[in-house]
Amino acid sequence: MTQRPQLPIASMVGALDAMPVSVIIADAKVADMPIVYTNPAFEALTGYTSDEVRGRNCRFLQGPDTATEEVTRVRRALQNGQSVQAVLRNYRKDGEAFWNELTLVPLLDANDALVFYMGVSRDATREANLSAELDHYTSHDPLTGLPNRALLEERLEQSVRLSQRYKRELAVVYLDLDGFKPINDHFGHHFGDRLLQKVAKRLQALIRPGDTLARVEGDEFAIVLSDLANATDVVIILERILAQVAEPMNVSGMDVQLSASIGVTLSSDEVEDPMVLIQQADLAMYQAKQRGRNNFQWYSGDLNASVAQFINIRNQLSKAIETDQFSLVYQPKFDLRSGQCTGVEALARWTHPVLGEVSPNEFIPVAEKTGLIVSLSEWVIRRAAEDFKRLVLADPDLPSVSVNISPLHFLREHFVERLAELLTECQLDAQYLDIEVTESVLLKDPETTVRKMLALKELGVHLSLDDFGTGFSSLNYLKRLPIDTLKIDRSFIADLAHNKGDAAIIQGIVSMAHHLNMKVVAEGIETKAQYSFLRRALCDEMQGYYRARPMPLDDVAQFLALHEGLTEPEDDEIRPTLLLVDDEPNVLRSLNRLLRRDGYHVLTAETADEAFELLAQHQVQVIISDQRMRHMNGTELLNHVKSMYPGIVRIVLSGYMDLESVTAAINQGQIYKFLTKPWDDKELRDVVRKAVRLAEVP
Ligand SMILES: Nc1nc2c(ncn2[C@@H]2O[C@@H]3COP(=O)(O)O[C@H]4[C@@H](O)[C@H](n5cnc6c(=O)[nH]c(N)nc65)O[C@@H]4COP(=O)(O)O[C@H]3[C@H]2O)c(=O)[nH]1
């Protein structure tokens, strides 16, 4: 056994004085262990000089918050002559508390007898505060100071257990502020944050100390109302919440009025997983939104499947970008005269590992609602810019790639600046990017739209107004917008062959756009009839399944490489075209034979529907219709033709002499000539020749 060196305290003092950590030595031979030495670092830590503390027991450093269990543990170690470590809440001379990370070691003499205790201290206040802050941070929302979702779930679990044990009612409330996002987007996040803090304060004032109010995310709050004597108490609280949220709030000198949509559910004995209650309240909240906002709805168990779908998508969407579940497809657009490809539109596709293909019509509105649309769109722009470089290799004349930008994103502060940054990052010249914004931006905020569009033009991007015709744009604003292209919404195209209103709207849009120096693209062209009608209506470009569907990148590259601008002239562009309408196939056959000989391009129809399809497809000069057919009346048909295609010369060829309708039709200018069956070949050919000449006069 090695001999322990005997260290008289006096010989150690020089070294201890120089130590950067606080050292204290107490005499262990005396019952109360008085202090016999402290070094200068002790004074720096506690504020006490050596003279002030010599002869006293260390307990003067303790205070009201010092944990008694820790002190007892230290005392026991000292009694047993053992080393001990502890972190004690101590107090400096000026009363300020600090965390003392203390190590006490016994000093023994040569005979192993305990003579002194040496205490080495370190100020651990910073770490302790940090860890407390961290605890708070992980369980609280930094903006409002309210519990976050994690703490809400913890408290809910406890509350459900207590309510089951004591047979009390418990309700979970889910609250979403109506119209908060536009305010946030419009006035900026700082303003939005202040507003959320005010709302949080008001809500907090309405609940009891045992309840939990949490900010779940964005403008969504949840409340656990526990220990309710009966369920009807909830109604009173909810009414108060609605009223309080609706009271104007003053933020930065501006009065803002909000409302809330609230969903509520009650805990029942059957609930095994308390988290289900949050989902139920959330579902009910969406129902409240659907029912017109500023109201509350109880969860009923059989909520609308579409609401459940909405929530499901919302929950999945946030992971989708990170896990690479999105892709892009491209749909080409074509010039209606040359047939050349005038660009491709990027359309987002989401393939979820379980849900499969989710339509953009489902996920885009959800992405808008949750704000995820911004990161999604930025991803789309980046990917489209990259893909465009590949597509110009396939078609060096490809003018641009179009991306859809949702109104919410478009109207966000700094949208234009951010786009400029993205273009620089992607090294894409602005002229190759076409931004498609729906007409609804004009409804939301026309002045900002005008300002942003001017800035975008300055940047050099191409601008298209999408879904045109659905948003009732103010024409006043339209003429101020630096728009390059109007895209006529698909809904006007679908029925244009039969609906005279749609046909007239299209003609009106084309003529107005051309006057404003804009091009017109018709969307959703599926049939030859629609295609031909739009060509004749002088529409500039088309997009639709009739020519090309949206395709993955490789396919569209191949398509562009092989595509040649075509458009053979149509028959009716070379020869005068006649349309014969009769429900008797034999009559149609003999008329066709007779008139073809005169060099006309002859079309035949047995029904009104067929006739309108053909009229949409072809430039018809003269229509000859039977008067009494099984499903229609000739003069009615011609009346309809007159309003849709006023330039077509109309002739009735009837087996009956219904004088009344004939004279009415002639008087109203609906028909040019009335001929009777059986017809005289020569007379008929004469009348048709004159009618064709009449139709050709502009
Ligand atoms: N029935 C029919 N449909 C046709 C025809 N030709 C094209 N379509 C479809 O019409 C939609 C045209 O895009 P949109 O009006 O911008 O309408 C888009 C657009 O508003 C939105 N969307 C798609 N991708 C994005 C995106 O990346 N960002 C944003 N913000 N919105 C997007 O979702 C909407 C729907 O997209 P999709 O389902 O891809 O649907 C596309 C396209 O597939 C046709 O001949 N017949």
GROMACS .gro file of C-alpha atoms and ligand atoms in nm, residues 328-329 331 345-349 359-361 363-364 368 373 376-377 380 403-406 436 438 466-467 487 489-490 523-526 543-546 548-550, ligand 1:
model
   86
  328LEU     CA    1  -4.475   1.679  -6.381
  329VAL     CA    2  -4.651   1.602  -6.707
  331GLN     CA    3  -4.936   1.922  -7.239
  345GLU     CA    4  -4.787   2.348  -6.994
  346ALA     CA    5  -4.644   2.179  -6.685
  347LEU     CA    6  -4.911   2.004  -6.479
  348ALA     CA    7  -4.839   1.855  -6.139
  349ARG     CA    8  -4.911   1.491  -6.065
  359SER     CA    9  -5.597   1.464  -5.895
  360PRO     CA   10  -5.465   1.822  -5.888
  361ASN     CA   11  -5.826   1.930  -5.852
  363PHE     CA   12  -5.472   1.844  -5.385
  364ILE     CA   13  -5.419   2.196  -5.521
  368GLU     CA   14  -5.356   2.639  -5.103
  373ILE     CA   15  -4.871   2.562  -5.240
  376LEU     CA   16  -4.501   2.299  -5.433
  377SER     CA   17  -4.500   2.576  -5.694
  380VAL     CA   18  -4.270   2.291  -6.011
  403VAL     CA   19  -4.652   2.684  -6.501
  404ASN     CA   20  -4.967   2.743  -6.299
  405ILE     CA   21  -4.937   2.980  -6.008
  406SER     CA   22  -5.218   2.981  -5.758
  436GLU     CA   23  -5.050   3.111  -6.584
  438THR     CA   24  -5.629   3.227  -6.294
  466ASP     CA   25  -5.608   3.111  -6.712
  467ASP     CA   26  -5.968   2.987  -6.688
  487LYS     CA   27  -5.694   3.107  -7.197
  489ASP     CA   28  -6.195   2.810  -6.990
  490ARG     CA   29  -6.282   2.456  -7.091
  523GLU     CA   30  -5.849   2.488  -7.355
  524GLY     CA   31  -6.003   2.141  -7.355
  525ILE     CA   32  -6.048   2.086  -7.730
  526GLU     CA   33  -6.164   1.729  -7.763
  543GLN     CA   34  -5.481   2.288  -7.617
  544GLY     CA   35  -5.669   1.966  -7.563
  545TYR     CA   36  -5.696   1.591  -7.597
  546TYR     CA   37  -5.793   1.634  -7.964
  548ALA     CA   38  -5.229   1.597  -7.738
  549ARG     CA   39  -5.288   1.484  -7.384
  550PRO     CA   40  -5.058   1.574  -7.094
  699LIG     N1   41  -6.148   1.706  -7.004
  699LIG     C1   42  -6.039   1.756  -7.060
  699LIG     N2   43  -5.938   1.802  -6.980
  699LIG     C2   44  -5.828   1.853  -7.041
  699LIG     C3   45  -5.815   1.859  -7.181
  699LIG     N3   46  -5.695   1.915  -7.208
  699LIG     C4   47  -5.638   1.943  -7.091
  699LIG     N4   48  -5.716   1.904  -6.988
  699LIG     C5   49  -5.693   1.919  -6.846
  699LIG     O1   50  -5.727   2.050  -6.812
  699LIG     C6   51  -5.643   2.100  -6.711
  699LIG     C7   52  -5.575   2.223  -6.762
  699LIG     O2   53  -5.509   2.286  -6.664
  699LIG     P1   54  -5.565   2.410  -6.580
  699LIG     O3   55  -5.685   2.471  -6.642
  699LIG     O4   56  -5.448   2.499  -6.558
  699LIG     O5   57  -5.615   2.341  -6.445
  699LIG     C8   58  -5.523   2.281  -6.360
  699LIG     C9   59  -5.459   2.378  -6.265
  699LIG     O6   60  -5.552   2.477  -6.228
  699LIG    C10   61  -5.432   2.293  -6.145
  699LIG     N5   62  -5.289   2.253  -6.148
  699LIG    C11   63  -5.228   2.150  -6.208
  699LIG     N6   64  -5.095   2.153  -6.185
  699LIG    C12   65  -5.072   2.263  -6.108
  699LIG    C13   66  -4.955   2.323  -6.049
  699LIG     O7   67  -4.842   2.277  -6.065
  699LIG     N7   68  -4.974   2.437  -5.974
  699LIG    C14   69  -5.098   2.493  -5.956
  699LIG     N8   70  -5.107   2.604  -5.882
  699LIG     N9   71  -5.208   2.440  -6.010
  699LIG    C15   72  -5.196   2.328  -6.086
  699LIG     O8   73  -5.512   2.179  -6.149
  699LIG    C16   74  -5.599   2.189  -6.263
  699LIG    C17   75  -5.628   2.055  -6.321
  699LIG     O9   76  -5.513   1.997  -6.372
  699LIG     P2   77  -5.521   1.863  -6.455
  699LIG    O10   78  -5.604   1.763  -6.385
  699LIG    O11   79  -5.381   1.828  -6.494
  699LIG    O12   80  -5.602   1.909  -6.580
  699LIG    C18   81  -5.544   1.986  -6.682
  699LIG    C19   82  -5.546   1.907  -6.811
  699LIG    O13   83  -5.509   1.773  -6.794
  699LIG    C20   84  -5.923   1.809  -7.261
  699LIG    O14   85  -5.920   1.810  -7.383
  699LIG    N10   86  -6.031   1.761  -7.196
   0.00000   0.00000   0.00000
